[in-house]
Short mmCIF file of C-alpha atoms and ligand atoms in Angstrom, two decimals:
data_model
loop_
_atom_site.label_atom_id
_atom_site.label_comp_id
_atom_site.label_asym_id
_atom_site.label_seq_id
_atom_site.Cartn_x
_atom_site.Cartn_y
_atom_site.Cartn_z
CA MET A 1 121.92 74.21 126.79
CA THR A 2 123.18 75.06 123.31
CA ARG A 3 120.50 76.28 120.99
CA ARG A 4 121.30 76.09 117.29
CA CYS A 5 121.17 79.57 115.79
CA PHE A 6 118.20 79.93 113.43
CA ILE A 7 118.14 82.60 110.72
CA ALA A 8 114.93 82.86 108.69
CA GLY A 9 114.24 85.11 105.72
CA ASN A 10 110.72 86.49 105.26
CA TRP A 11 110.38 87.52 101.63
CA LYS A 12 106.86 88.95 102.22
CA MET A 13 104.99 89.74 98.96
CA ASN A 14 108.13 89.91 96.85
CA LYS A 15 109.73 87.84 94.07
CA SER A 16 108.20 86.17 91.04
CA VAL A 17 108.87 82.47 90.58
CA ALA A 18 111.76 83.26 88.22
CA GLU A 19 113.26 85.76 90.67
CA SER A 20 112.80 83.33 93.56
CA LEU A 21 114.73 80.62 91.75
CA VAL A 22 117.61 82.98 91.01
CA LEU A 23 117.76 84.01 94.68
CA VAL A 24 117.70 80.38 95.86
CA ARG A 25 120.56 79.47 93.52
CA GLU A 26 122.63 82.42 94.79
CA LEU A 27 121.82 81.59 98.42
CA ARG A 28 122.78 77.95 98.09
CA ASN A 29 126.20 79.03 96.83
CA ALA A 30 126.62 81.83 99.36
CA ILE A 31 125.85 79.92 102.55
CA SER A 32 126.97 76.38 101.82
CA VAL A 33 129.96 76.58 104.17
CA VAL A 34 128.09 77.70 107.28
CA ARG A 35 124.94 75.70 107.03
CA ASP A 36 125.73 73.14 109.72
CA ARG A 37 126.44 75.72 112.40
CA VAL A 38 123.36 77.75 111.66
CA GLU A 39 119.91 76.61 110.62
CA VAL A 40 118.58 78.64 107.72
CA ALA A 41 115.02 78.92 106.41
CA ILE A 42 113.42 81.05 103.72
CA ALA A 43 109.76 82.03 103.42
CA PRO A 44 108.91 82.88 99.81
CA PRO A 45 105.41 83.95 98.76
CA PHE A 46 102.88 81.10 98.37
CA THR A 47 103.15 81.23 94.58
CA ALA A 48 106.84 80.30 94.71
CA LEU A 49 106.71 77.63 97.44
CA HIS A 50 106.50 74.64 95.12
CA PRO A 51 109.33 75.58 92.73
CA VAL A 52 111.49 76.80 95.63
CA SER A 53 110.87 73.54 97.46
CA LYS A 54 112.22 71.65 94.43
CA ALA A 55 115.17 74.03 94.16
CA LEU A 56 116.06 73.41 97.83
CA GLU A 57 116.27 69.64 97.45
CA ASP A 58 119.60 68.31 98.79
CA SER A 59 120.26 71.58 100.58
CA ASN A 60 120.12 72.29 104.31
CA ILE A 61 117.92 75.33 103.82
CA SER A 62 114.43 74.78 105.22
CA LEU A 63 111.27 76.05 103.62
CA ALA A 64 108.87 78.28 105.55
CA ALA A 65 105.49 79.80 104.73
CA GLN A 66 104.30 83.24 105.79
CA ASN A 67 100.82 82.33 107.04
CA CYS A 68 98.14 79.65 106.87
CA HIS A 69 94.49 79.14 107.75
CA ALA A 70 93.47 77.36 110.95
CA ALA A 71 91.17 74.92 109.17
CA GLU A 72 92.52 71.96 107.21
CA SER A 73 90.23 72.56 104.23
CA GLY A 74 86.79 73.91 103.43
CA ALA A 75 84.89 76.94 102.21
CA PHE A 76 87.54 79.58 102.89
CA THR A 77 88.00 81.29 99.54
CA GLY A 78 91.52 82.58 99.03
CA GLU A 79 93.00 80.80 102.04
CA ILE A 80 95.59 78.02 102.33
CA GLY A 81 95.45 75.17 104.85
CA ALA A 82 98.43 73.80 106.76
CA PRO A 83 98.27 70.32 105.13
CA MET A 84 98.61 72.01 101.72
CA LEU A 85 101.85 73.62 102.88
CA LYS A 86 103.16 70.40 104.35
CA GLU A 87 102.57 68.69 101.01
CA LEU A 88 104.93 71.22 99.39
CA GLY A 89 107.77 70.47 101.79
CA VAL A 90 107.20 73.38 104.16
CA SER A 91 108.75 72.90 107.63
CA TYR A 92 107.93 76.18 109.40
CA VAL A 93 105.03 78.63 109.25
CA ILE A 94 105.41 82.25 110.37
CA LEU A 95 102.35 83.20 112.45
CA GLY A 96 101.22 86.49 113.95
CA HIS A 97 103.60 88.72 111.99
CA SER A 98 102.89 92.35 112.87
CA GLU A 99 101.85 93.08 109.28
CA ARG A 100 99.20 90.39 109.57
CA ARG A 101 98.14 91.73 112.96
CA GLN A 102 97.98 95.36 111.80
CA LEU A 103 96.74 94.97 108.22
CA PHE A 104 94.67 91.79 108.33
CA GLY A 105 93.22 91.68 111.84
CA GLU A 106 95.28 88.70 113.09
CA THR A 107 94.68 88.11 116.80
CA ASP A 108 96.46 86.10 119.49
CA ALA A 109 93.50 83.69 119.56
CA GLY A 110 93.80 83.26 115.80
CA VAL A 111 97.52 82.59 116.09
CA ASN A 112 96.75 80.01 118.78
CA ARG A 113 94.35 78.16 116.44
CA LYS A 114 96.76 78.36 113.51
CA THR A 115 99.57 77.02 115.71
CA ALA A 116 97.46 73.94 116.46
CA ALA A 117 96.85 73.47 112.72
CA VAL A 118 100.55 73.82 111.90
CA LEU A 119 101.52 71.23 114.53
CA LYS A 120 98.78 68.85 113.45
CA ALA A 121 100.08 69.00 109.88
CA GLY A 122 103.60 68.12 111.07
CA MET A 123 105.25 71.55 110.81
CA LEU A 124 106.52 74.04 113.40
CA PRO A 125 105.39 77.60 114.11
CA ILE A 126 107.50 80.76 114.20
CA ILE A 127 105.31 82.90 116.46
CA CYS A 128 105.85 86.66 116.21
CA VAL A 129 105.30 89.07 119.08
CA GLY A 130 106.32 92.67 119.62
CA GLU A 131 105.25 96.10 120.79
CA THR A 132 104.43 99.26 118.86
CA LEU A 133 106.35 102.48 119.38
CA ASP A 134 103.50 103.93 121.49
CA GLU A 135 103.54 100.85 123.69
CA ARG A 136 107.32 101.05 124.15
CA GLU A 137 107.15 104.75 124.99
CA ALA A 138 104.44 104.02 127.55
CA SER A 139 106.79 101.40 129.14
CA ARG A 140 104.34 98.66 128.23
CA THR A 141 106.71 96.49 126.16
CA LEU A 142 107.03 93.58 128.57
CA ALA A 143 103.31 93.56 129.41
CA VAL A 144 102.32 93.61 125.71
CA VAL A 145 104.67 90.77 124.85
CA GLU A 146 103.40 88.79 127.83
CA THR A 147 99.76 89.17 126.75
CA GLN A 148 100.60 88.18 123.18
CA LEU A 149 102.63 85.15 124.22
CA LYS A 150 100.03 83.87 126.67
CA GLY A 151 97.30 84.29 124.06
CA CYS A 152 99.28 82.54 121.35
CA LEU A 153 100.68 79.69 123.46
CA GLY A 154 97.73 78.81 125.72
CA GLY A 155 96.83 75.13 125.73
CA PHE A 156 100.16 73.82 124.43
CA GLY A 157 102.28 71.64 126.71
CA ALA A 158 106.02 71.50 127.21
CA ALA A 159 106.57 68.66 124.73
CA GLU A 160 105.12 70.75 121.91
CA GLY A 161 106.49 74.02 123.22
CA ALA A 162 110.12 72.89 123.14
CA LYS A 163 109.97 72.88 119.34
CA PHE A 164 108.35 76.30 118.93
CA VAL A 165 110.28 79.27 117.59
CA ILE A 166 109.37 82.69 118.99
CA ALA A 167 110.30 85.84 117.07
CA TYR A 168 110.50 89.06 119.04
CA GLU A 169 109.89 91.79 116.51
CA PRO A 170 109.37 95.32 117.84
CA VAL A 171 106.90 96.81 115.36
CA TRP A 172 108.76 100.11 115.29
CA ALA A 173 111.89 98.34 114.05
CA ILE A 174 110.31 96.42 111.16
CA GLY A 175 111.25 97.81 107.78
CA THR A 176 112.19 101.15 109.32
CA GLY A 177 115.96 100.85 109.54
CA LYS A 178 115.64 101.36 113.33
CA THR A 179 116.94 98.38 115.26
CA ALA A 180 116.49 97.67 118.93
CA THR A 181 119.85 97.93 120.67
CA SER A 182 121.24 94.60 121.71
CA ARG A 183 120.48 95.59 125.32
CA GLN A 184 116.84 96.43 124.54
CA ALA A 185 116.41 93.20 122.60
CA GLN A 186 118.14 91.02 125.21
CA GLU A 187 115.92 92.48 127.94
CA VAL A 188 112.78 91.38 126.09
CA HIS A 189 114.24 88.01 125.07
CA ALA A 190 115.15 87.26 128.69
CA HIS A 191 111.62 88.21 129.73
CA ILE A 192 110.17 85.91 127.06
CA ARG A 193 112.34 83.07 128.32
CA SER A 194 111.20 83.65 131.88
CA LEU A 195 107.57 83.60 130.71
CA LEU A 196 108.24 80.32 128.90
CA THR A 197 109.80 78.99 132.11
CA GLY A 198 106.58 79.83 133.93
CA LEU A 199 104.51 78.08 131.25
CA TRP A 200 106.58 75.00 130.54
CA GLY A 201 109.44 74.80 133.07
CA ALA A 202 113.09 75.72 132.78
CA ASP A 203 114.24 72.70 130.75
CA THR A 204 111.78 73.40 127.97
CA ALA A 205 112.26 77.16 128.07
CA GLN A 206 115.98 76.64 127.57
CA GLN A 207 115.30 74.70 124.38
CA VAL A 208 113.03 77.26 122.70
CA ARG A 209 114.75 79.41 120.12
CA ILE A 210 113.90 83.11 120.29
CA GLN A 211 114.70 85.08 117.15
CA TYR A 212 115.04 88.84 116.98
CA GLY A 213 113.50 90.65 114.01
CA GLY A 214 113.50 94.30 113.00
CA SER A 215 115.93 95.79 110.48
CA VAL A 216 118.57 93.12 111.05
CA LYS A 217 121.46 93.74 108.68
CA ALA A 218 124.99 92.44 108.22
CA ASP A 219 126.39 95.29 110.31
CA ASN A 220 124.18 94.78 113.40
CA ALA A 221 123.65 91.00 113.29
CA ALA A 222 126.81 89.91 115.12
CA GLU A 223 126.14 92.19 118.09
CA LEU A 224 122.51 91.09 118.38
CA LEU A 225 123.35 87.40 117.98
CA SER A 226 126.02 87.60 120.68
CA GLN A 227 123.34 88.16 123.35
CA PRO A 228 122.64 85.14 125.57
CA ASP A 229 118.92 84.87 124.79
CA ILE A 230 119.00 85.87 121.10
CA ASP A 231 119.07 82.61 119.19
CA GLY A 232 118.69 83.83 115.65
CA ALA A 233 116.99 86.39 113.47
CA LEU A 234 113.86 86.81 111.40
CA VAL A 235 114.97 88.95 108.50
CA GLY A 236 112.73 90.89 106.10
CA GLY A 237 114.32 93.38 103.72
CA ALA A 238 117.85 92.02 103.97
CA SER A 239 116.67 88.52 103.02
CA LEU A 240 115.88 89.63 99.47
CA LYS A 241 119.52 89.84 98.38
CA ALA A 242 121.69 86.74 98.67
CA ALA A 243 124.84 88.61 99.71
CA ASP A 244 123.03 90.55 102.45
CA PHE A 245 121.28 87.48 103.84
CA ALA A 246 124.43 85.35 103.66
CA ALA A 247 126.35 88.01 105.58
CA ILE A 248 123.77 87.78 108.39
CA VAL A 249 123.98 83.98 108.41
CA LYS A 250 127.76 84.24 108.64
CA ALA A 251 127.62 86.83 111.43
CA LYS A 252 127.18 84.12 114.05
CA ALA A 253 130.75 83.42 115.08
C1 PEP B 301 110.07 91.21 109.23
O1 PEP B 301 109.26 91.54 108.39
O2 PEP B 301 109.88 90.19 109.91
C2 PEP B 301 111.26 92.04 109.41
C3 PEP B 301 111.97 91.85 110.47
O3 PEP B 301 111.50 92.97 108.42
P1 PEP B 301 112.83 93.88 108.29
O4 PEP B 301 114.00 92.97 108.50
O5 PEP B 301 112.76 94.43 106.89
O6 PEP B 301 112.74 94.94 109.33
#
Protein backbone atom coordinates (compact mmCIF):
# COMPACT_ATOMS: atom_id res chain seq x y z
CA MET A 1 0.00 0.00 0.00
CA THR A 2 1.50 3.35 -1.01
CA ARG A 3 0.43 6.20 1.19
CA ARG A 4 0.86 9.66 -0.27
CA CYS A 5 3.20 11.67 1.93
CA PHE A 6 1.32 14.47 3.71
CA ILE A 7 3.14 17.54 5.06
CA ALA A 8 1.03 20.03 7.00
CA GLY A 9 2.11 23.37 8.42
CA ASN A 10 0.55 24.55 11.69
CA TRP A 11 1.02 28.30 11.88
CA LYS A 12 -0.48 28.46 15.41
CA MET A 13 -1.28 32.03 16.56
CA ASN A 14 1.08 33.67 14.08
CA LYS A 15 0.77 35.83 10.95
CA SER A 16 -1.50 38.77 10.20
CA VAL A 17 -3.61 38.56 7.06
CA ALA A 18 -1.00 40.56 5.13
CA GLU A 19 1.83 38.33 6.37
CA SER A 20 -0.19 35.20 5.60
CA LEU A 21 -0.72 36.27 2.00
CA VAL A 22 2.99 36.94 1.53
CA LEU A 23 3.82 33.48 2.91
CA VAL A 24 1.25 31.79 0.67
CA ARG A 25 2.64 33.52 -2.41
CA GLU A 26 6.18 32.43 -1.51
CA LEU A 27 5.03 28.87 -0.77
CA ARG A 28 3.17 28.50 -4.04
CA ASN A 29 6.37 29.39 -5.89
CA ALA A 30 8.64 27.28 -3.69
CA ILE A 31 6.75 23.99 -3.82
CA SER A 32 5.08 24.00 -7.21
CA VAL A 33 7.36 21.30 -8.62
CA VAL A 34 6.81 18.70 -5.90
CA ARG A 35 3.16 19.11 -5.19
CA ASP A 36 1.94 15.97 -6.96
CA ARG A 37 4.26 13.64 -5.08
CA VAL A 38 3.48 15.11 -1.71
CA GLU A 39 0.21 16.47 -0.36
CA VAL A 40 0.68 19.81 1.35
CA ALA A 41 -1.67 21.64 3.71
CA ILE A 42 -1.33 24.83 5.72
CA ALA A 43 -3.25 25.81 8.85
CA PRO A 44 -3.27 29.59 9.27
CA PRO A 45 -5.03 31.30 12.19
CA PHE A 46 -8.82 31.61 11.85
CA THR A 47 -8.55 35.30 10.95
CA ALA A 48 -6.57 34.49 7.81
CA LEU A 49 -8.52 31.44 6.61
CA HIS A 50 -10.77 33.28 4.18
CA PRO A 51 -8.10 35.34 2.39
CA VAL A 52 -5.69 32.38 2.38
CA SER A 53 -8.42 30.18 0.91
CA LYS A 54 -8.79 32.66 -1.97
CA ALA A 55 -5.02 32.86 -2.39
CA LEU A 56 -4.80 29.05 -2.65
CA GLU A 57 -7.29 28.81 -5.51
CA ASP A 58 -5.85 26.81 -8.43
CA SER A 59 -3.08 25.47 -6.23
CA ASN A 60 -2.67 21.94 -4.85
CA ILE A 61 -2.12 23.21 -1.33
CA SER A 62 -4.99 22.26 0.97
CA LEU A 63 -6.36 24.49 3.69
CA ALA A 64 -6.51 23.28 7.29
CA ALA A 65 -7.87 24.81 10.49
CA GLN A 66 -6.30 24.48 13.93
CA ASN A 67 -9.42 23.63 15.95
CA CYS A 68 -13.21 23.77 15.88
CA HIS A 69 -16.17 23.37 18.21
CA ALA A 70 -18.14 20.12 18.34
CA ALA A 71 -21.49 21.83 17.83
CA GLU A 72 -22.61 23.10 14.43
CA SER A 73 -23.83 26.43 15.78
CA GLY A 74 -25.34 27.92 18.92
CA ALA A 75 -24.58 29.85 22.07
CA PHE A 76 -20.83 29.20 22.24
CA THR A 77 -19.32 32.67 22.42
CA GLY A 78 -15.90 32.85 20.80
CA GLU A 79 -16.08 29.42 19.18
CA ILE A 80 -16.18 28.34 15.53
CA GLY A 81 -18.27 25.46 14.16
CA ALA A 82 -17.10 22.95 11.58
CA PRO A 83 -19.66 24.04 8.91
CA MET A 84 -18.23 27.57 9.13
CA LEU A 85 -14.79 26.22 8.29
CA LYS A 86 -16.11 24.10 5.46
CA GLU A 87 -17.74 27.19 3.96
CA LEU A 88 -14.28 28.81 3.77
CA GLY A 89 -12.77 25.93 1.80
CA VAL A 90 -11.14 24.14 4.73
CA SER A 91 -10.36 20.46 4.06
CA TYR A 92 -8.64 19.35 7.29
CA VAL A 93 -9.00 20.29 10.95
CA ILE A 94 -6.18 19.68 13.45
CA LEU A 95 -7.70 18.25 16.64
CA GLY A 96 -6.21 17.44 20.03
CA HIS A 97 -2.95 19.35 19.54
CA SER A 98 -0.91 19.15 22.74
CA GLU A 99 -1.15 22.92 23.21
CA ARG A 100 -4.93 22.61 23.21
CA ARG A 101 -4.74 19.66 25.59
CA GLN A 102 -2.31 21.37 27.98
CA LEU A 103 -3.48 24.98 27.81
CA PHE A 104 -7.18 24.70 27.03
CA GLY A 105 -8.28 21.46 28.69
CA GLU A 106 -8.90 19.49 25.46
CA THR A 107 -9.74 15.86 26.23
CA ASP A 108 -9.87 12.66 24.18
CA ALA A 109 -13.67 12.66 24.55
CA GLY A 110 -13.76 16.23 23.25
CA VAL A 111 -11.58 15.30 20.29
CA ASN A 112 -13.93 12.39 19.60
CA ARG A 113 -16.94 14.75 19.45
CA LYS A 114 -15.08 17.29 17.32
CA THR A 115 -14.01 14.52 14.93
CA ALA A 116 -17.67 13.63 14.38
CA ALA A 117 -18.44 17.30 13.68
CA VAL A 118 -15.56 17.62 11.22
CA LEU A 119 -16.67 14.51 9.30
CA LYS A 120 -20.30 15.60 9.29
CA ALA A 121 -19.28 18.92 7.75
CA GLY A 122 -17.37 17.12 4.98
CA MET A 123 -13.80 17.65 6.19
CA LEU A 124 -11.14 15.32 7.60
CA PRO A 125 -9.45 15.32 11.01
CA ILE A 126 -5.74 15.41 11.78
CA ILE A 127 -5.79 13.85 15.26
CA CYS A 128 -2.78 14.58 17.45
CA VAL A 129 -1.48 12.23 20.12
CA GLY A 130 1.77 12.09 22.04
CA GLU A 131 3.41 11.62 25.41
CA THR A 132 5.04 14.12 27.77
CA LEU A 133 8.67 13.81 28.82
CA ASP A 134 7.65 12.39 32.22
CA GLU A 135 5.52 9.77 30.52
CA ARG A 136 8.37 8.79 28.17
CA GLU A 137 10.84 8.56 31.04
CA ALA A 138 8.40 6.34 32.92
CA SER A 139 8.24 4.04 29.83
CA ARG A 140 4.57 4.88 29.40
CA THR A 141 4.74 6.23 25.82
CA LEU A 142 2.94 3.38 24.09
CA ALA A 143 0.27 3.10 26.79
CA VAL A 144 -0.41 6.86 26.72
CA VAL A 145 -0.72 6.93 22.95
CA GLU A 146 -3.02 3.90 23.07
CA THR A 147 -5.34 5.56 25.59
CA GLN A 148 -5.45 8.77 23.58
CA LEU A 149 -6.12 6.99 20.30
CA LYS A 150 -8.86 4.79 21.69
CA GLY A 151 -10.52 7.80 23.32
CA CYS A 152 -10.35 9.90 20.16
CA LEU A 153 -11.33 7.19 17.67
CA GLY A 154 -14.05 5.28 19.54
CA GLY A 155 -17.27 4.84 17.59
CA PHE A 156 -15.81 5.42 14.13
CA GLY A 157 -15.82 2.56 11.63
CA ALA A 158 -13.24 1.50 9.08
CA ALA A 159 -14.84 3.41 6.20
CA GLU A 160 -14.42 6.70 8.05
CA GLY A 161 -11.16 5.72 9.67
CA ALA A 162 -9.36 5.09 6.39
CA LYS A 163 -9.47 8.83 5.68
CA PHE A 164 -8.24 9.98 9.09
CA VAL A 165 -4.79 11.47 9.56
CA ILE A 166 -3.04 10.75 12.86
CA ALA A 167 -0.17 12.97 14.01
CA TYR A 168 2.23 11.50 16.54
CA GLU A 169 3.70 14.48 18.33
CA PRO A 170 5.80 13.79 21.43
CA VAL A 171 5.08 16.80 23.63
CA TRP A 172 8.72 17.10 24.66
CA ALA A 173 9.71 17.59 21.02
CA ILE A 174 7.23 20.35 20.14
CA GLY A 175 8.87 23.73 19.76
CA THR A 176 11.88 22.59 21.77
CA GLY A 177 14.36 21.79 19.03
CA LYS A 178 14.50 18.20 20.40
CA THR A 179 13.35 15.67 17.83
CA ALA A 180 12.54 12.04 18.42
CA THR A 181 15.12 9.89 16.67
CA SER A 182 13.78 8.16 13.61
CA ARG A 183 13.94 4.90 15.58
CA GLN A 184 11.93 6.32 18.50
CA ALA A 185 9.36 7.79 16.13
CA GLN A 186 9.07 4.66 13.98
CA GLU A 187 8.51 2.53 17.10
CA VAL A 188 5.49 4.63 18.09
CA HIS A 189 4.18 4.90 14.53
CA ALA A 190 4.31 1.12 14.13
CA HIS A 191 2.46 0.76 17.44
CA ILE A 192 -0.20 3.23 16.26
CA ARG A 193 -0.64 1.25 13.06
CA SER A 194 -1.03 -1.97 15.00
CA LEU A 195 -3.66 -0.31 17.20
CA LEU A 196 -5.48 0.86 14.07
CA THR A 197 -5.29 -2.71 12.75
CA GLY A 198 -7.00 -3.88 15.93
CA LEU A 199 -9.70 -1.22 15.56
CA TRP A 200 -10.39 -1.31 11.84
CA GLY A 201 -8.48 -4.22 10.28
CA ALA A 202 -5.23 -4.34 8.36
CA ASP A 203 -6.53 -2.98 5.04
CA THR A 204 -7.80 0.20 6.63
CA ALA A 205 -4.82 0.61 8.94
CA GLN A 206 -2.53 0.47 5.92
CA GLN A 207 -4.39 3.40 4.36
CA VAL A 208 -4.21 5.76 7.35
CA ARG A 209 -1.48 8.36 7.13
CA ILE A 210 0.49 8.88 10.33
CA GLN A 211 2.44 12.14 10.49
CA TYR A 212 5.31 12.82 12.85
CA GLY A 213 5.48 16.22 14.54
CA GLY A 214 8.03 17.77 16.87
CA SER A 215 10.80 20.10 15.71
CA VAL A 216 10.81 18.75 12.16
CA LYS A 217 13.31 20.74 10.11
CA ALA A 218 14.92 20.48 6.69
CA ASP A 219 17.91 18.66 8.17
CA ASN A 220 15.99 15.88 9.98
CA ALA A 221 12.97 15.49 7.68
CA ALA A 222 14.46 13.08 5.14
CA GLU A 223 15.59 10.62 7.82
CA LEU A 224 12.22 10.70 9.60
CA LEU A 225 10.24 10.41 6.36
CA SER A 226 12.29 7.41 5.25
CA GLN A 227 10.78 5.28 8.03
CA PRO A 228 8.17 2.75 6.87
CA ASP A 229 5.33 4.02 9.07
CA ILE A 230 6.07 7.76 8.93
CA ASP A 231 3.84 9.12 6.20
CA GLY A 232 4.41 12.82 6.57
CA ALA A 233 4.98 15.59 9.06
CA LEU A 234 3.04 18.14 11.06
CA VAL A 235 5.33 21.13 11.18
CA GLY A 236 5.08 24.10 13.56
CA GLY A 237 7.95 26.58 13.71
CA ALA A 238 9.51 25.61 10.40
CA SER A 239 6.22 26.18 8.56
CA LEU A 240 6.43 29.94 9.13
CA LYS A 241 9.17 30.50 6.55
CA ALA A 242 8.56 29.43 2.97
CA ALA A 243 12.11 28.23 2.34
CA ASP A 244 12.18 26.11 5.51
CA PHE A 245 8.78 24.54 4.86
CA ALA A 246 9.55 23.94 1.18
CA ALA A 247 12.78 22.18 2.12
CA ILE A 248 10.79 19.78 4.32
CA VAL A 249 8.27 19.15 1.53
CA LYS A 250 11.15 18.42 -0.83
CA ALA A 251 12.88 16.09 1.66
CA LYS A 252 10.67 13.19 0.62
CA ALA A 253 12.73 11.56 -2.10
C1 LIG B 1 3.41 21.48 16.27
O1 LIG B 1 3.06 22.47 16.87
O2 LIG B 1 2.56 20.68 15.83
C2 LIG B 1 4.83 21.25 16.07
C3 LIG B 1 5.22 20.08 15.68
O3 LIG B 1 5.66 22.33 16.34
P1 LIG B 1 7.24 22.40 16.04
O4 LIG B 1 7.45 21.89 14.65
O5 LIG B 1 7.58 23.86 16.17
O6 LIG B 1 7.92 21.56 17.07
